[in-house]
């Protein structure tokens, strides 16, 4: 008697825990995976192996900073999924933003938390010259490369003699090399992708419940959609400044001004495809009132590995991020007319556990280990 009861209760649990998705839901799920990279035609060296090797060498080399102590890998550490684990980044000085991962960065539409550049290669020179980050002038960067026994000849092979180029063209090629390396940093094959590809056992039942909630009642999909789980657009989810007080970071609004004056853009003279859709869009972009204090919807791929969260690392754990969406208790609004699509979700403990299990199912293995250190 006892025996059969036991078997029955196991059956019941088995049936209960099988999460079913409707045909419509499956259509949504298939829009989330697989992630395919669209080539960036504004960077003619994006797929060039030698350029990528140069970029990889620079990425790990501390000589490219004023105090010789900072490299890109200081803030984008491979073992931390190319983040630094800090709330806000410290280089040659103290910045006010959190270091995002550069894994899958090539999939983004806009770069940085505020989208102040429209190409992946639009970014590195800004960072290298920034007084709080690496603080090194572009002329010095060129000298180090030219004088280096390995980099010097590889540069000539890839881009020709430095002496025949002006410093801005050299800088653009440094940036395109770094972008070529970052483009190889792909981490888009998570258990979630295996599940979508047909392996029903690739993720747990808890993760499936979390996924279902994510695409239905949770409303997360309104901003976190597509294979990167990001609409590539800018929103505020009401996160206040790291050290309290009123909102001061203008986010997307300030970035649009910077985009208009920035040197290395899709539409700039150093772009290899000025007719590119990005270039046209950037030219016509106009500031909207809701851009003030808005930040790019972050990708959720590998998110379980990249704490702390939000543009200034204001939130320490995924559980606390979900608590924010659940209660909206400390929601801080730039003005009360703005976007009100967020409603407190009042998550149960089980829903929180399930959502975390789902977010964890988006963790891919790191790229090949030859890409996680300076090239041989
Ligand atoms: C001092 C720490 C620091 C250093 C050094 C640093 N970064 Fe970053 N990186 C950041 C921070 C912080 C952000 C986000 C800044 C923002 O949004 O305003 C960022 C953003 C990025 C992004 C944009 C990612 C995205 O998803 O939009 C890329 C790409 C990147 N960095 C590459 C590099 C490269 C290449 C180097 C070396 C040339 C470098 N970083 C050096 C801290 C750093
Ligand atoms: C209105 C659009 C929107 C909706 C809806 C939304 N998010 Fe977000 N999410 C964002 C934006 C924008 C950020 C970054 C905000 C910032 O840095 O100030 C963010 C940040 C996050 C982060 C932190 C990621 C990181 O790398 O820092 C997680 C995790 C997250 N959201 C999960 C969710 C989940 C789960 C849901 C549904 C319950 C959800 N989001 C609903 C736009 C949205």
XYZ file of C-alpha atoms and ligand atoms in Angstrom:
462
model
C 0.000 0.000 0.000
C 2.680 2.437 1.112
C 4.782 1.391 -1.872
C 2.122 2.230 -4.440
C 1.346 5.577 -2.821
C 4.967 6.514 -3.097
C 5.105 5.626 -6.776
C 1.960 7.616 -7.383
C 3.293 10.727 -5.722
C 6.439 10.466 -7.809
C 4.253 10.242 -10.908
C 2.316 13.293 -9.851
C 5.457 15.307 -9.328
C 6.720 14.114 -12.694
C 3.618 15.306 -14.507
C 3.449 18.600 -12.624
C 6.992 19.597 -13.319
C 6.870 19.057 -17.071
C 6.704 22.565 -18.449
C 4.864 22.841 -21.726
C 5.249 25.636 -24.250
C 2.487 26.439 -26.760
C 3.211 26.792 -30.488
C 3.178 30.573 -30.130
C 5.629 30.370 -27.265
C 7.888 28.124 -29.318
C 7.896 30.736 -32.063
C 9.131 33.244 -29.484
C 11.713 30.821 -28.148
C 13.140 30.264 -31.609
C 13.664 34.029 -31.945
C 16.046 33.845 -28.963
C 18.464 31.270 -30.359
C 20.779 30.659 -32.136
C 22.716 33.931 -32.105
C 24.185 34.791 -35.494
C 26.760 37.501 -35.915
C 26.131 40.156 -38.542
C 29.343 41.340 -40.154
C 30.396 44.922 -39.464
C 31.180 46.272 -42.926
C 32.517 49.541 -41.481
C 35.587 47.553 -40.324
C 37.335 45.948 -43.314
C 39.718 44.157 -40.902
C 37.030 42.566 -38.745
C 37.764 39.057 -40.054
C 41.504 39.587 -40.596
C 43.505 37.092 -38.491
C 46.635 39.249 -38.286
C 44.625 42.273 -37.200
C 42.957 40.115 -34.525
C 46.381 38.961 -33.289
C 47.551 42.571 -33.026
C 44.357 43.439 -31.170
C 44.754 40.501 -28.804
C 48.362 41.507 -28.031
C 47.355 45.088 -27.235
C 44.408 43.897 -25.116
C 46.704 42.179 -22.601
C 49.651 44.627 -22.697
C 50.059 47.071 -19.795
C 52.557 49.200 -21.702
C 49.550 50.869 -23.307
C 48.781 52.955 -20.210
C 50.369 56.011 -18.610
C 51.432 54.122 -15.466
C 52.220 50.851 -17.312
C 49.860 49.053 -14.944
C 46.591 48.992 -16.847
C 45.572 46.972 -19.883
C 42.141 46.291 -21.326
C 42.269 43.023 -19.359
C 42.518 44.950 -16.074
C 38.827 45.742 -16.369
C 37.861 42.960 -18.777
C 39.381 39.911 -17.053
C 38.927 36.668 -19.026
C 38.461 34.582 -15.868
C 35.599 36.871 -14.793
C 33.895 36.550 -18.161
C 35.700 39.708 -19.268
C 34.416 41.877 -16.413
C 36.231 42.969 -13.233
C 33.780 42.128 -10.446
C 33.861 45.752 -9.238
C 30.909 48.123 -8.974
C 32.672 50.778 -11.043
C 35.886 50.414 -13.013
C 39.291 51.611 -11.836
C 42.079 52.200 -14.334
C 44.572 55.022 -14.180
C 41.755 56.757 -12.304
C 38.280 56.055 -10.972
C 35.393 55.815 -13.462
C 31.689 56.062 -12.685
C 30.456 53.095 -14.685
C 30.500 49.328 -14.325
C 32.753 47.313 -16.684
C 30.471 45.331 -18.984
C 31.677 42.096 -20.544
C 33.203 42.266 -24.011
C 32.041 38.700 -24.739
C 29.509 38.882 -27.578
C 30.046 42.650 -27.760
C 30.211 42.388 -31.548
C 26.503 41.487 -31.487
C 25.542 44.864 -30.045
C 23.945 47.643 -32.020
C 25.272 50.485 -29.809
C 28.289 50.341 -27.519
C 28.804 51.327 -23.885
C 25.990 51.561 -21.341
C 24.808 54.745 -23.026
C 25.520 53.786 -26.647
C 27.901 56.626 -27.305
C 29.539 54.839 -30.223
C 27.872 53.124 -33.151
C 30.658 50.675 -34.059
C 32.832 48.329 -32.019
C 35.982 50.003 -33.374
C 34.636 53.425 -32.452
C 35.404 52.711 -28.828
C 39.020 51.668 -28.051
C 40.837 54.917 -28.764
C 38.422 56.800 -26.503
C 39.173 54.323 -23.749
C 42.939 54.379 -24.236
C 43.115 58.174 -24.212
C 40.650 58.591 -21.340
C 42.437 60.050 -18.270
C 40.657 57.680 -15.862
C 41.120 54.555 -17.968
C 44.488 54.138 -19.733
C 45.515 57.749 -20.271
C 47.871 57.197 -23.202
C 48.019 59.470 -26.262
C 47.599 57.907 -29.697
C 51.122 58.910 -30.802
C 52.567 56.871 -27.919
C 50.429 53.869 -28.878
C 51.825 54.013 -32.416
C 55.423 54.261 -31.135
C 55.075 51.226 -28.872
C 53.711 49.134 -31.742
C 56.340 50.310 -34.226
C 59.206 49.605 -31.800
C 57.980 46.163 -30.760
C 59.836 43.208 -32.304
C 56.666 41.185 -32.879
C 54.000 43.814 -33.351
C 56.074 46.074 -35.619
C 56.521 43.630 -38.515
C 52.996 42.199 -38.112
C 51.613 45.727 -38.353
C 53.509 46.420 -41.585
C 52.266 43.124 -43.050
C 48.664 43.974 -42.145
C 48.369 47.721 -42.598
C 51.537 48.781 -44.475
C 54.286 51.144 -43.347
C 53.258 53.372 -40.448
C 55.299 56.254 -41.811
C 52.954 56.431 -44.796
C 49.844 56.925 -42.657
C 48.641 59.850 -40.573
C 48.153 59.292 -36.860
C 44.360 59.141 -37.055
C 44.435 56.385 -39.662
C 46.890 54.475 -37.458
C 44.578 54.985 -34.483
C 41.583 53.747 -36.464
C 43.559 50.623 -37.386
C 44.517 50.032 -33.737
C 40.832 50.242 -32.942
C 39.856 47.946 -35.823
C 42.429 45.394 -34.616
C 41.010 45.413 -31.112
C 37.532 45.033 -32.605
C 38.735 42.079 -34.725
C 39.942 40.356 -31.545
C 36.766 41.125 -29.583
C 34.661 39.829 -32.479
C 36.231 36.410 -31.867
C 35.103 36.427 -28.226
C 31.909 34.535 -28.804
C 30.011 32.952 -25.916
C 26.634 32.076 -27.333
C 26.320 28.335 -26.842
C 24.641 27.932 -23.508
C 22.473 25.091 -22.202
C 19.547 27.331 -23.176
C 20.651 27.145 -26.834
C 20.906 23.357 -26.611
C 17.356 23.308 -25.240
C 16.048 25.413 -28.144
C 17.940 23.166 -30.575
C 15.935 20.196 -29.284
C 17.715 18.777 -26.249
C 14.802 18.837 -23.796
C 17.060 17.806 -20.924
C 19.614 20.608 -21.438
C 17.982 22.849 -18.834
C 16.181 22.037 -15.584
C 12.426 22.158 -15.045
C 12.988 25.131 -12.783
C 14.815 26.950 -15.623
C 11.937 26.072 -17.983
C 9.425 27.572 -15.569
C 11.607 30.660 -15.274
C 11.829 30.896 -19.042
C 8.082 30.615 -19.389
C 7.538 33.371 -16.860
C 10.218 35.498 -18.573
C 8.434 35.372 -21.948
C 4.899 35.680 -20.542
C 3.755 37.291 -17.270
C 7.202 38.644 -16.355
C 7.149 41.020 -19.329
C 10.945 40.835 -19.496
C 10.754 40.177 -23.224
C 9.529 43.696 -23.896
C 13.128 44.871 -23.527
C 15.251 41.726 -23.302
C 14.426 40.051 -26.632
C 16.261 38.556 -29.609
C 19.310 36.271 -29.417
C 21.182 38.792 -27.231
C 18.183 39.246 -24.925
C 18.368 42.962 -25.628
C 16.311 45.276 -27.814
C 19.490 47.308 -28.355
C 17.564 50.320 -27.088
C 17.688 52.550 -24.024
C 15.396 52.550 -21.012
C 15.332 53.409 -17.382
C 14.405 50.705 -14.919
C 14.574 53.170 -12.056
C 17.988 52.390 -10.602
C 19.371 55.251 -8.493
C 23.035 56.354 -8.353
C 25.575 54.082 -6.667
C 26.040 56.338 -3.647
C 22.462 57.509 -3.327
C 21.150 60.995 -3.866
C 19.355 62.338 -6.943
C 19.915 60.986 -10.469
C 22.866 62.690 -12.157
C 24.064 60.376 -14.953
C 22.276 61.552 -18.099
C 22.944 58.198 -19.829
C 21.639 58.075 -23.394
C 20.943 61.832 -23.582
C 24.601 62.794 -23.059
C 25.733 59.995 -25.354
C 23.813 61.336 -28.341
C 25.727 64.615 -28.066
C 29.002 62.663 -27.937
C 28.011 60.548 -30.918
C 27.537 63.670 -33.023
C 31.081 64.880 -32.366
C 32.871 61.555 -32.067
C 35.778 60.916 -34.443
C 35.483 57.199 -35.167
C 31.904 56.491 -36.181
C 30.224 54.415 -38.891
C 29.880 57.602 -40.904
C 33.397 58.972 -40.313
C 36.186 59.233 -42.868
C 37.833 56.144 -41.321
C 34.760 53.979 -41.840
C 35.092 51.314 -44.523
C 31.392 51.520 -45.388
C 29.892 54.940 -44.923
C 26.671 53.932 -46.658
C 26.079 51.381 -43.888
C 22.631 51.427 -42.272
C 24.203 52.318 -38.925
C 25.891 55.351 -40.432
C 22.631 56.617 -41.880
C 20.747 56.075 -38.647
C 23.371 57.819 -36.526
C 23.282 60.826 -38.810
C 19.583 61.326 -38.223
C 19.396 60.451 -34.575
C 17.630 63.000 -32.380
C 17.458 63.261 -28.635
C 14.142 62.401 -26.996
C 13.033 63.483 -23.591
C 13.002 59.934 -22.234
C 16.677 59.493 -23.173
C 17.743 61.362 -20.035
C 18.931 58.765 -17.521
C 18.268 55.849 -19.883
C 20.785 53.025 -20.385
C 21.155 50.264 -22.947
C 19.211 47.132 -22.168
C 22.071 44.778 -21.280
C 22.387 41.377 -22.891
C 21.445 38.608 -20.457
C 23.794 36.047 -21.960
C 26.364 34.956 -19.329
C 24.726 37.323 -16.853
C 25.126 34.873 -13.959
C 28.904 35.336 -14.326
C 29.057 39.137 -14.502
C 27.993 40.528 -11.121
C 27.599 43.236 -9.938
C 24.763 44.544 -12.082
C 23.446 47.750 -13.697
C 25.364 50.676 -15.196
C 27.170 51.547 -11.976
C 27.185 48.106 -10.369
C 24.469 49.260 -7.991
C 23.038 45.758 -7.478
C 25.180 42.905 -6.146
C 23.263 39.750 -7.066
C 20.667 38.425 -9.509
C 18.369 37.792 -6.571
C 18.472 41.500 -5.717
C 17.918 42.489 -9.357
C 14.755 40.374 -9.291
C 13.754 41.891 -5.975
C 13.955 45.287 -7.672
C 11.636 44.169 -10.493
C 9.406 42.470 -7.933
C 8.800 45.462 -5.648
C 10.100 48.550 -7.543
C 10.545 49.812 -3.999
C 13.450 52.183 -4.673
C 12.392 53.099 -8.206
C 13.818 56.523 -9.060
C 12.266 58.341 -11.996
C 13.830 61.224 -13.940
C 10.377 62.634 -14.556
C 6.936 61.241 -13.892
C 5.772 61.326 -17.497
C 8.234 58.719 -18.566
C 7.903 55.053 -19.506
C 5.629 53.307 -17.074
C 5.677 49.827 -18.515
C 7.246 48.428 -15.358
C 4.782 47.201 -12.735
C 5.835 45.480 -9.511
C 5.802 41.758 -10.283
C 5.327 40.560 -6.696
C 7.390 37.457 -7.368
C 6.982 34.400 -5.158
C 10.141 32.755 -3.801
C 9.638 29.934 -6.293
C 9.331 32.340 -9.234
C 12.558 34.051 -8.139
C 14.368 30.709 -7.938
C 13.022 29.712 -11.356
C 14.017 32.997 -13.010
C 17.539 32.674 -11.611
C 17.726 29.071 -12.868
C 16.707 30.338 -16.293
C 19.259 33.190 -16.264
C 21.929 30.675 -15.240
C 21.012 28.529 -18.256
C 22.294 31.412 -20.440
C 25.907 30.804 -19.351
C 28.155 29.560 -22.170
C 31.636 28.161 -21.761
C 34.376 30.780 -22.228
C 35.892 31.009 -25.740
C 38.906 28.862 -26.646
C 41.722 29.301 -24.127
C 44.148 30.576 -26.784
C 41.960 33.707 -26.838
C 42.097 34.255 -23.075
C 45.694 35.479 -22.858
C 48.255 37.373 -24.904
C 48.966 35.581 -28.215
C 52.005 33.243 -28.260
C 39.471 51.241 -16.348
C 38.809 50.037 -16.766
C 38.709 49.764 -18.240
C 39.731 49.588 -19.142
C 41.211 49.719 -18.885
C 39.106 49.245 -20.393
N 37.750 49.208 -20.264
Fe 36.428 48.706 -21.680
N 34.940 49.345 -20.503
C 35.069 49.785 -19.194
C 33.841 50.387 -18.758
C 33.590 50.994 -17.386
C 32.956 50.320 -19.849
C 31.552 50.897 -19.900
C 31.732 52.404 -19.982
C 30.465 53.157 -20.203
O 29.467 52.559 -20.549
O 30.482 54.376 -20.060
C 33.664 49.638 -20.927
C 33.113 49.321 -22.151
C 33.787 48.625 -23.147
C 33.193 48.128 -24.372
C 31.726 48.231 -24.754
C 31.030 46.926 -24.513
C 29.569 46.990 -24.821
O 28.887 45.993 -24.628
O 29.077 48.036 -25.251
C 34.174 47.542 -25.095
C 34.042 46.854 -26.439
C 35.397 47.676 -24.338
N 35.113 48.326 -23.155
C 36.633 47.257 -24.766
C 37.814 47.685 -24.169
C 39.130 47.624 -24.798
C 39.413 47.094 -26.184
C 40.010 48.138 -23.896
C 41.493 48.365 -24.073
C 41.873 49.236 -25.171
C 39.248 48.500 -22.711
N 37.930 48.222 -22.918
C 39.821 49.007 -21.562
C 36.202 49.673 -18.445
C 37.464 49.547 -18.974
C 11.714 48.529 -19.748
C 12.660 47.593 -20.291
C 13.048 46.431 -19.400
C 12.246 45.428 -18.883
C 10.742 45.252 -19.057
C 13.121 44.545 -18.140
N 14.410 45.002 -18.207
Fe 16.013 44.182 -17.309
N 17.123 45.806 -17.780
C 16.717 46.849 -18.592
C 17.707 47.904 -18.566
C 17.662 49.219 -19.336
C 18.718 47.472 -17.690
C 19.969 48.264 -17.269
C 19.526 49.413 -16.371
C 20.639 50.240 -15.773
O 21.807 49.886 -15.838
O 20.296 51.295 -15.197
C 18.320 46.144 -17.229
C 19.082 45.317 -16.400
C 18.784 43.992 -16.118
C 19.679 43.052 -15.479
C 21.114 43.356 -15.066
C 22.057 42.975 -16.194
C 23.455 43.515 -16.060
O 24.332 43.006 -16.766
O 23.691 44.459 -15.295
C 19.014 41.856 -15.385
C 19.555 40.565 -14.803
C 17.701 42.061 -15.937
N 17.598 43.367 -16.381
C 16.717 41.073 -16.014
C 15.388 41.369 -16.323
C 14.294 40.470 -16.081
C 14.418 39.074 -15.506
C 13.160 41.137 -16.453
C 11.729 40.682 -16.295
C 11.339 40.393 -14.929
C 13.560 42.442 -16.952
N 14.918 42.539 -16.849
C 12.706 43.399 -17.470
C 15.536 46.906 -19.281
C 14.405 46.150 -18.958
